[in-house]
């Protein structure tokens, strides 16, 4: 067993871990040891290799801003980048800033224990080594633990069962196969519309219909890219000052202020334009006011009915049990038209739930279906699911799982009482879910870097959020959630997609500007809410 001593231990080599390593090691001169379970960098973009995996946030916005040359030299090929291109980008960043040498890949953290006497974290990894660190940074991502298969009988199945986030790099030959896709979230929609042309039969099991809107993908022209690069400076400022973290026009009107005809024009423009503008740029009150929301929901349902030929299938695809935007809205390319193909069918997994996987396929309460491949697009234990599985023990032997028994919470999404010198990047109760992730990550890392720099400069050895600050911030997160429609839906936003997980707002639903203002205020007040020793 080897024991090494460093300033900072970092878990994860995705967007967050790579930038944290650059900032803390290259810019602040701290010694860093990173750990990554995958054999290479990329995080969520390493693992999610399923057919059709693509970022539904525009590539020119969904990228790092910290290095001027980097953002100019990386030429995105499409308006929305596919997984291989984002992975290549992150590998390029790892090379360009010499980050790989700080990571041990294929290495999992098995425990991280705070020692009050030495004021250090002892991080143990599955390669048998021990790393003693002053600071422990959780950059393990919000989507790194996939939801375990809930259906009994997997071992009986003669074919292949695969979760989308474990798709093999060499792919799976689906040509001529009978394939089931279980789940109709962002992933299920992407994978289904992509494999439909290859397979002999596709059966989509839908428990909850979703408000999917067009993605509007296309190659990124030289002109568009050139314009983005020329104006990156202003664009990035505008992005950070916008709800979603992209320089989209901000919605300033209530949906109820416009006539039905005017609304139709607004919705047409943003529906056809593609992507998150449909939510961010149409009307500001969609997420607060059920009546306003219903105007958008009706509009989207009408489009679904236009696009799907069989009226019964169309009705089944129309969401009726939640407000638009209260489950994370997916984006699609030709998902609805796919159901007009003769070899594609939709099964109502709410009316006739899946009971088990059988030797031949899937049995619902209604009948048995035969398949060669079953694709589980059933989602993730979102939030700090990975950290919860790392055996984290804070002050007085209290485990993180005990501390979060009633729900994951973190002061400004970054710090947890009883766990000094542990910082989360885009952690629970940050605003990451509504905020373009690479930018949110940079902000979060910069905040943590600044805090460590100040603690070091003043000779402090520990920084810990106070119980009162954590509690008050948690109340704020709840108050904000209660002012919106988010709590009315069963979604991962509320921790409600995992059986037994406490139902609580997983994020601060304000969007980027208010969250950034809170963090700026905390920093300006000398890291208010933290106690330093
Ligand atoms: O997971 P999800 P995801 N029986 O939890 C269904 C991001 N992402 O992997 O709604 C039957 O959204 C479940 O049904 P229900 C994005 O933030 C981004 O699709 O619980 N069905 C639902 O339909 C996204 O939100 C991109 O009733 C079951 C589906 O499985 C997040 O990742 C691309 C079931 C799970 O949907 C997660 O998306 C892809 C059961 N027992 C993903 N259990 C980008 O473009 C679950 N389901 C960046």
PDB file of C-alpha atoms and ligand atoms in Angstrom, residues 45 50 54-57 62 143 147 150-151 163-164 182-190 205-208 210 327-328 349-350 354 377-380 382 433 490 492 497, ligand 1:
ATOM      1  CA  UNK A  45     -19.537  11.863 -22.075  1.00  0.00           C
ATOM      2  CA  UNK A  50     -25.588   4.851 -26.851  1.00  0.00           C
ATOM      3  CA  UNK A  54     -25.946  14.057 -28.233  1.00  0.00           C
ATOM      4  CA  UNK A  55     -25.933  17.188 -26.145  1.00  0.00           C
ATOM      5  CA  UNK A  56     -29.174  19.106 -26.457  1.00  0.00           C
ATOM      6  CA  UNK A  57     -27.448  22.326 -25.462  1.00  0.00           C
ATOM      7  CA  UNK A  62     -21.816  24.090 -24.036  1.00  0.00           C
ATOM      8  CA  UNK A 143     -25.545  11.435 -13.701  1.00  0.00           C
ATOM      9  CA  UNK A 147     -30.796   3.514 -12.003  1.00  0.00           C
ATOM     10  CA  UNK A 150     -35.965  -2.785 -11.322  1.00  0.00           C
ATOM     11  CA  UNK A 151     -37.369  -5.645 -13.317  1.00  0.00           C
ATOM     12  CA  UNK A 163     -28.467   0.266 -19.769  1.00  0.00           C
ATOM     13  CA  UNK A 164     -27.844   3.157 -22.156  1.00  0.00           C
ATOM     14  CA  UNK A 182     -37.797   1.099 -21.807  1.00  0.00           C
ATOM     15  CA  UNK A 183     -38.032   4.780 -20.894  1.00  0.00           C
ATOM     16  CA  UNK A 184     -38.993   7.924 -22.763  1.00  0.00           C
ATOM     17  CA  UNK A 185     -36.828  10.607 -21.155  1.00  0.00           C
ATOM     18  CA  UNK A 186     -34.116  12.491 -23.079  1.00  0.00           C
ATOM     19  CA  UNK A 187     -32.084   9.292 -23.461  1.00  0.00           C
ATOM     20  CA  UNK A 188     -34.931   6.975 -24.479  1.00  0.00           C
ATOM     21  CA  UNK A 189     -36.057   9.455 -27.122  1.00  0.00           C
ATOM     22  CA  UNK A 190     -32.543   9.910 -28.529  1.00  0.00           C
ATOM     23  CA  UNK A 205     -42.304   1.195 -23.352  1.00  0.00           C
ATOM     24  CA  UNK A 206     -43.627   4.533 -22.150  1.00  0.00           C
ATOM     25  CA  UNK A 207     -44.715   5.056 -18.552  1.00  0.00           C
ATOM     26  CA  UNK A 208     -44.935   8.848 -18.777  1.00  0.00           C
ATOM     27  CA  UNK A 210     -43.029  13.737 -22.320  1.00  0.00           C
ATOM     28  CA  UNK A 327     -39.863  17.078 -15.913  1.00  0.00           C
ATOM     29  CA  UNK A 328     -36.658  17.891 -17.770  1.00  0.00           C
ATOM     30  CA  UNK A 349     -46.324   0.949 -19.474  1.00  0.00           C
ATOM     31  CA  UNK A 350     -48.577   2.849 -17.080  1.00  0.00           C
ATOM     32  CA  UNK A 354     -43.796  -4.151 -16.977  1.00  0.00           C
ATOM     33  CA  UNK A 377     -33.188   4.059 -20.782  1.00  0.00           C
ATOM     34  CA  UNK A 378     -34.474   4.321 -17.256  1.00  0.00           C
ATOM     35  CA  UNK A 379     -32.342   7.169 -15.924  1.00  0.00           C
ATOM     36  CA  UNK A 380     -30.022   7.914 -13.043  1.00  0.00           C
ATOM     37  CA  UNK A 382     -29.298  12.086  -9.973  1.00  0.00           C
ATOM     38  CA  UNK A 433     -29.880  21.708 -13.644  1.00  0.00           C
ATOM     39  CA  UNK A 490     -42.677  13.067 -10.270  1.00  0.00           C
ATOM     40  CA  UNK A 492     -35.519  13.498 -10.865  1.00  0.00           C
ATOM     41  CA  UNK A 497     -37.439   8.898  -9.838  1.00  0.00           C
TER      42      UNK A 497
HETATM   43  O1  LIG B   1     -33.554   9.520 -17.658  1.00  0.00           O
HETATM   44  P1  LIG B   1     -34.977  10.079 -17.154  1.00  0.00           P
HETATM   45  P2  LIG B   1     -32.747   9.881 -18.982  1.00  0.00           P
HETATM   46  N1  LIG B   1     -40.901   1.321 -15.710  1.00  0.00           N
HETATM   47  O2  LIG B   1     -35.000   9.849 -15.684  1.00  0.00           O
HETATM   48  C1  LIG B   1     -38.667   5.583 -17.351  1.00  0.00           C
HETATM   49  C2  LIG B   1     -29.793  14.223 -19.129  1.00  0.00           C
HETATM   50  N2  LIG B   1     -29.618  13.868 -20.521  1.00  0.00           N
HETATM   51  O3  LIG B   1     -31.553   9.013 -19.001  1.00  0.00           O
HETATM   52  O4  LIG B   1     -41.090   9.299 -16.223  1.00  0.00           O
HETATM   53  C3  LIG B   1     -41.138   2.052 -16.818  1.00  0.00           C
HETATM   54  O5  LIG B   1     -35.250  11.429 -17.645  1.00  0.00           O
HETATM   55  C4  LIG B   1     -39.135   6.911 -16.839  1.00  0.00           C
HETATM   56  O6  LIG B   1     -40.543   6.924 -16.695  1.00  0.00           O
HETATM   57  P3  LIG B   1     -41.241   7.937 -15.615  1.00  0.00           P
HETATM   58  C5  LIG B   1     -31.028  15.089 -18.998  1.00  0.00           C
HETATM   59  O7  LIG B   1     -30.841  16.050 -18.009  1.00  0.00           O
HETATM   60  C6  LIG B   1     -29.156  14.840 -21.294  1.00  0.00           C
HETATM   61  O8  LIG B   1     -33.644   9.880 -20.160  1.00  0.00           O
HETATM   62  O9  LIG B   1     -40.436   7.782 -14.342  1.00  0.00           O
HETATM   63  N3  LIG B   1     -40.465   3.158 -17.127  1.00  0.00           N
HETATM   64  C7  LIG B   1     -38.597   7.815 -17.928  1.00  0.00           C
HETATM   65  O10 LIG B   1     -39.405   7.806 -19.064  1.00  0.00           O
HETATM   66  C8  LIG B   1     -32.036  14.066 -18.608  1.00  0.00           C
HETATM   67  O11 LIG B   1     -33.175  14.573 -17.992  1.00  0.00           O
HETATM   68  C9  LIG B   1     -28.959  14.610 -22.597  1.00  0.00           C
HETATM   69  O12 LIG B   1     -42.609   7.448 -15.505  1.00  0.00           O
HETATM   70  C10 LIG B   1     -39.480   3.526 -16.274  1.00  0.00           C
HETATM   71  C11 LIG B   1     -37.255   7.165 -18.251  1.00  0.00           C
HETATM   72  O13 LIG B   1     -37.359   5.814 -17.839  1.00  0.00           O
HETATM   73  C12 LIG B   1     -31.213  13.176 -17.710  1.00  0.00           C
HETATM   74  O14 LIG B   1     -29.962  13.080 -18.365  1.00  0.00           O
HETATM   75  C13 LIG B   1     -29.260  13.376 -23.164  1.00  0.00           C
HETATM   76  C14 LIG B   1     -39.166   2.807 -15.105  1.00  0.00           C
HETATM   77  C15 LIG B   1     -36.102   7.796 -17.504  1.00  0.00           C
HETATM   78  O15 LIG B   1     -35.995   9.120 -17.894  1.00  0.00           O
HETATM   79  C16 LIG B   1     -31.770  11.803 -17.528  1.00  0.00           C
HETATM   80  O16 LIG B   1     -32.319  11.373 -18.765  1.00  0.00           O
HETATM   81  C17 LIG B   1     -29.739  12.382 -22.346  1.00  0.00           C
HETATM   82  C18 LIG B   1     -39.926   1.657 -14.842  1.00  0.00           C
HETATM   83  N4  LIG B   1     -39.705   0.929 -13.734  1.00  0.00           N
HETATM   84  C19 LIG B   1     -29.911  12.637 -21.019  1.00  0.00           C
HETATM   85  N5  LIG B   1     -38.147   3.443 -14.467  1.00  0.00           N
HETATM   86  C20 LIG B   1     -28.421  15.731 -23.366  1.00  0.00           C
HETATM   87  O17 LIG B   1     -28.806  15.945 -24.465  1.00  0.00           O
HETATM   88  C21 LIG B   1     -37.842   4.533 -15.222  1.00  0.00           C
HETATM   89  N6  LIG B   1     -38.649   4.573 -16.306  1.00  0.00           N
HETATM   90  C22 LIG B   1     -27.442  16.633 -22.713  1.00  0.00           C
END
